[in-house]
Short mmCIF file of C-alpha atoms and ligand atoms in Angstrom, two decimals:
data_model
loop_
_atom_site.label_atom_id
_atom_site.label_comp_id
_atom_site.label_asym_id
_atom_site.label_seq_id
_atom_site.Cartn_x
_atom_site.Cartn_y
_atom_site.Cartn_z
CA MET A 761 -51.27 34.78 -22.01
CA LYS A 762 -50.36 31.45 -23.57
CA ILE A 763 -49.50 30.65 -27.16
CA GLY A 764 -49.85 27.24 -28.81
CA LEU A 765 -47.36 26.65 -31.62
CA PHE A 766 -48.42 23.76 -33.86
CA TYR A 767 -46.09 22.65 -36.63
CA GLY A 768 -45.54 19.91 -39.19
CA SER A 769 -42.04 19.19 -40.42
CA SER A 770 -40.75 16.44 -42.72
CA THR A 771 -36.99 16.97 -42.46
CA CYS A 772 -36.83 18.98 -39.22
CA TYR A 773 -36.29 22.48 -40.62
CA THR A 774 -39.70 23.77 -39.58
CA GLU A 775 -39.19 22.06 -36.23
CA ILE A 776 -35.91 23.89 -35.65
CA ALA A 777 -37.51 27.20 -36.65
CA ALA A 778 -40.40 26.46 -34.26
CA GLU A 779 -37.95 25.91 -31.41
CA LYS A 780 -36.18 29.17 -32.23
CA ILE A 781 -39.47 31.09 -32.29
CA GLN A 782 -40.36 29.55 -28.93
CA ALA A 783 -36.98 30.63 -27.52
CA GLU A 784 -37.41 34.17 -28.91
CA LEU A 785 -40.88 34.60 -27.45
CA GLY A 786 -40.04 32.89 -24.17
CA ASP A 787 -40.23 29.20 -23.33
CA SER A 788 -42.86 29.77 -20.67
CA LEU A 789 -45.11 31.66 -23.09
CA VAL A 790 -45.16 29.13 -25.92
CA ASP A 791 -46.18 25.46 -25.89
CA LEU A 792 -44.85 23.45 -28.85
CA PHE A 793 -46.78 20.70 -30.61
CA ASN A 794 -45.51 18.53 -33.44
CA ILE A 795 -48.78 17.68 -35.17
CA LYS A 796 -47.36 14.38 -36.40
CA ASP A 797 -47.47 12.97 -32.85
CA GLN A 798 -49.78 15.36 -31.06
CA GLY A 799 -52.33 16.34 -33.68
CA LEU A 800 -54.47 19.43 -33.35
CA ASP A 801 -56.60 18.37 -30.37
CA LYS A 802 -55.03 20.94 -28.05
CA VAL A 803 -55.71 23.89 -30.37
CA ASN A 804 -58.82 24.78 -28.40
CA ASP A 805 -56.74 25.36 -25.26
CA TYR A 806 -55.21 28.49 -26.80
CA ASP A 807 -56.54 31.90 -27.85
CA ILE A 808 -53.32 32.62 -29.72
CA LEU A 809 -51.89 30.21 -32.28
CA ILE A 810 -48.68 30.07 -34.27
CA LEU A 811 -48.86 27.56 -37.12
CA GLY A 812 -45.73 26.25 -38.87
CA ILE A 813 -45.85 24.48 -42.23
CA SER A 814 -43.39 23.62 -44.98
CA THR A 815 -44.19 23.22 -48.68
CA TRP A 816 -43.39 20.01 -50.56
CA ASP A 817 -43.69 18.43 -53.99
CA PHE A 818 -44.41 21.47 -56.17
CA GLY A 819 -46.81 23.40 -53.99
CA GLU A 820 -48.19 20.66 -51.75
CA LEU A 821 -48.86 20.74 -48.02
CA GLN A 822 -46.35 19.20 -45.63
CA GLU A 823 -47.66 15.65 -45.19
CA ASP A 824 -48.78 15.83 -41.54
CA TRP A 825 -50.82 18.95 -42.30
CA GLY A 826 -52.20 17.14 -45.33
CA LYS A 827 -53.43 14.28 -43.16
CA LEU A 828 -55.19 16.62 -40.71
CA TRP A 829 -56.49 18.99 -43.39
CA ASP A 830 -60.16 17.97 -43.18
CA GLN A 831 -60.08 18.09 -39.38
CA ILE A 832 -59.24 21.79 -39.53
CA ASP A 833 -62.75 22.55 -40.80
CA GLY A 834 -64.17 21.31 -37.50
CA ILE A 835 -62.06 23.62 -35.35
CA ASP A 836 -63.50 26.97 -34.34
CA VAL A 837 -60.79 29.58 -34.83
CA SER A 838 -63.09 32.58 -35.27
CA ASP A 839 -62.02 34.23 -31.99
CA LYS A 840 -58.35 33.33 -32.22
CA ILE A 841 -55.27 35.35 -33.06
CA ILE A 842 -53.22 33.42 -35.63
CA ALA A 843 -49.70 33.81 -37.00
CA ILE A 844 -48.36 31.48 -39.70
CA PHE A 845 -44.78 30.73 -40.68
CA GLY A 846 -43.48 28.44 -43.38
CA LEU A 847 -40.35 26.95 -44.86
CA GLY A 848 -39.62 26.72 -48.54
CA ASP A 849 -36.98 26.96 -51.24
CA GLN A 850 -37.30 30.06 -53.46
CA ASP A 851 -34.63 28.88 -55.89
CA GLY A 852 -35.41 25.19 -56.37
CA TYR A 853 -39.20 25.66 -56.20
CA SER A 854 -39.54 29.24 -57.37
CA GLU A 855 -43.06 28.81 -58.82
CA TRP A 856 -44.42 27.37 -55.59
CA PHE A 857 -42.47 29.24 -52.92
CA VAL A 858 -44.02 28.61 -49.47
CA ASP A 859 -47.37 27.89 -51.14
CA ALA A 860 -48.54 25.92 -48.11
CA VAL A 861 -48.49 29.08 -46.00
CA GLY A 862 -51.01 30.59 -48.39
CA MET A 863 -53.09 27.42 -48.45
CA LEU A 864 -53.32 27.29 -44.66
CA HIS A 865 -54.20 30.99 -44.52
CA GLU A 866 -56.92 30.51 -47.12
CA LYS A 867 -58.27 27.49 -45.27
CA LEU A 868 -58.76 29.53 -42.09
CA LEU A 869 -59.82 32.79 -43.72
CA PRO A 870 -63.59 32.03 -43.94
CA GLN A 871 -63.73 31.98 -40.12
CA SER A 872 -62.14 35.46 -39.96
CA PRO A 873 -59.62 34.92 -37.18
CA LYS A 874 -57.29 37.84 -36.43
CA PHE A 875 -54.26 37.15 -38.60
CA ILE A 876 -50.97 38.68 -37.52
CA GLY A 877 -47.38 38.30 -38.66
CA TYR A 878 -47.62 39.34 -42.31
CA TRP A 879 -44.09 39.70 -43.60
CA PRO A 880 -42.56 41.80 -46.45
CA THR A 881 -41.67 40.02 -49.69
CA GLU A 882 -38.71 42.35 -50.13
CA GLY A 883 -35.44 40.44 -50.04
CA TYR A 884 -36.83 37.25 -51.60
CA GLN A 885 -36.68 36.21 -55.27
CA PHE A 886 -39.26 33.81 -56.63
CA GLU A 887 -41.62 33.46 -59.55
CA ALA A 888 -44.89 32.80 -57.77
CA SER A 889 -46.34 32.05 -54.37
CA LYS A 890 -49.82 31.39 -53.02
CA ALA A 891 -48.66 33.00 -49.79
CA VAL A 892 -48.45 36.52 -51.19
CA THR A 893 -51.04 39.28 -50.70
CA GLU A 894 -52.78 40.68 -53.78
CA ASP A 895 -50.49 43.70 -53.97
CA GLY A 896 -47.43 41.46 -53.82
CA GLU A 897 -46.01 43.38 -50.86
CA TYR A 898 -46.40 40.77 -48.14
CA PHE A 899 -46.42 37.10 -47.37
CA VAL A 900 -49.39 36.17 -45.19
CA GLY A 901 -46.89 34.84 -42.64
CA LEU A 902 -43.17 34.56 -42.11
CA ALA A 903 -41.32 32.91 -45.01
CA LEU A 904 -38.07 31.15 -44.18
CA ASP A 905 -35.70 29.59 -46.69
CA GLU A 906 -33.16 27.31 -45.08
CA ASP A 907 -32.08 26.07 -48.52
CA THR A 908 -30.89 29.33 -50.07
CA GLN A 909 -31.04 32.05 -47.39
CA TYR A 910 -30.21 30.20 -44.20
CA GLU A 911 -27.96 33.03 -43.06
CA LEU A 912 -30.98 35.36 -42.88
CA SER A 913 -33.26 33.07 -40.88
CA ASP A 914 -32.18 33.86 -37.34
CA GLN A 915 -32.65 37.60 -37.83
CA ARG A 916 -35.97 37.07 -39.58
CA ILE A 917 -37.18 34.88 -36.73
CA SER A 918 -36.05 37.40 -34.17
CA ASP A 919 -37.68 40.38 -35.94
CA TRP A 920 -40.88 38.47 -36.66
CA SER A 921 -41.19 37.27 -33.07
CA LEU A 922 -40.96 40.84 -31.84
CA GLN A 923 -43.46 41.96 -34.49
CA ILE A 924 -46.08 39.39 -33.52
CA LEU A 925 -45.63 40.12 -29.81
CA GLU A 926 -46.38 43.78 -30.50
CA GLU A 927 -49.36 42.86 -32.67
CA ILE A 928 -50.71 40.53 -29.97
CA GLN A 929 -50.35 43.22 -27.34
CA SER A 930 -52.21 45.72 -29.49
CA LEU A 931 -55.09 43.25 -29.95
CA LEU A 932 -55.50 42.22 -26.30
C1 FMN B 1200 -38.82 17.04 -52.99
C2 FMN B 1200 -38.95 18.43 -52.43
C3 FMN B 1200 -40.00 19.25 -52.84
C4 FMN B 1200 -40.12 20.57 -52.37
N1 FMN B 1200 -41.12 21.37 -52.84
C5 FMN B 1200 -41.17 22.68 -52.45
C6 FMN B 1200 -42.15 23.56 -52.98
O1 FMN B 1200 -43.01 23.21 -53.78
N2 FMN B 1200 -42.14 24.87 -52.56
C7 FMN B 1200 -41.22 25.34 -51.66
O2 FMN B 1200 -41.24 26.53 -51.33
N3 FMN B 1200 -40.28 24.51 -51.13
C8 FMN B 1200 -40.23 23.20 -51.50
N4 FMN B 1200 -39.28 22.37 -50.97
C9 FMN B 1200 -38.34 22.90 -49.97
C10 FMN B 1200 -38.76 22.53 -48.54
O3 FMN B 1200 -39.97 23.15 -48.18
C11 FMN B 1200 -37.66 23.00 -47.58
O4 FMN B 1200 -36.52 22.19 -47.78
C12 FMN B 1200 -38.06 23.02 -46.12
O5 FMN B 1200 -37.01 23.57 -45.37
C13 FMN B 1200 -38.43 21.66 -45.57
O6 FMN B 1200 -38.92 21.84 -44.27
P1 FMN B 1200 -39.28 20.64 -43.29
O7 FMN B 1200 -38.04 19.83 -43.13
O8 FMN B 1200 -39.70 21.27 -42.02
O9 FMN B 1200 -40.40 19.86 -43.93
C14 FMN B 1200 -39.16 21.06 -51.43
C15 FMN B 1200 -38.11 20.22 -51.02
C16 FMN B 1200 -38.00 18.94 -51.51
C17 FMN B 1200 -36.83 18.09 -51.05
#
């Protein structure tokens, strides 16, 4: 089993979270790719993907994801297992909290990959988010807030990593 973790990060917070997720899951299990330098070409080498994305500028995609956005349509993810995580600021950008997580999820949804790693919205306070399920109970991936809840991030990463490992094992 090999996992490809592809992330885009403008001020390094998503990158640091990606490295922590890799360490939690095991360095030998997870290959890290910063899409700014490495793009998405290697996505096809993996059956299991973790995708990391931050939200910028009132609900916009992190810029490296934005640049590769059209390329995503040409990648076949229909047989893949996919977990998404994202960074945002629920206080400063409360109406757009981790929107890019929801946008990436929606982009991939038509191909019906097996999404894992949904995460409870309990414990967060925000006005709106595109990353939330219809019932409001879950984000469609792990939401991290290094701006206002940095003290919770390590535990969230640790719990989420364990959760997705269990979900992967149940799917294989
Ligand atoms: C100018 C600016 C705009 C932002 N816009 C949003 C936003 O719309 N939604 C959100 O949840 N977070 C927003 N954020 C917070 C960032 O997503 C957060 O700081 C994140 O940790 C950045 O991660 P990165 O360094 O990996 O790109 C914004 C931050 C800045 C400085």
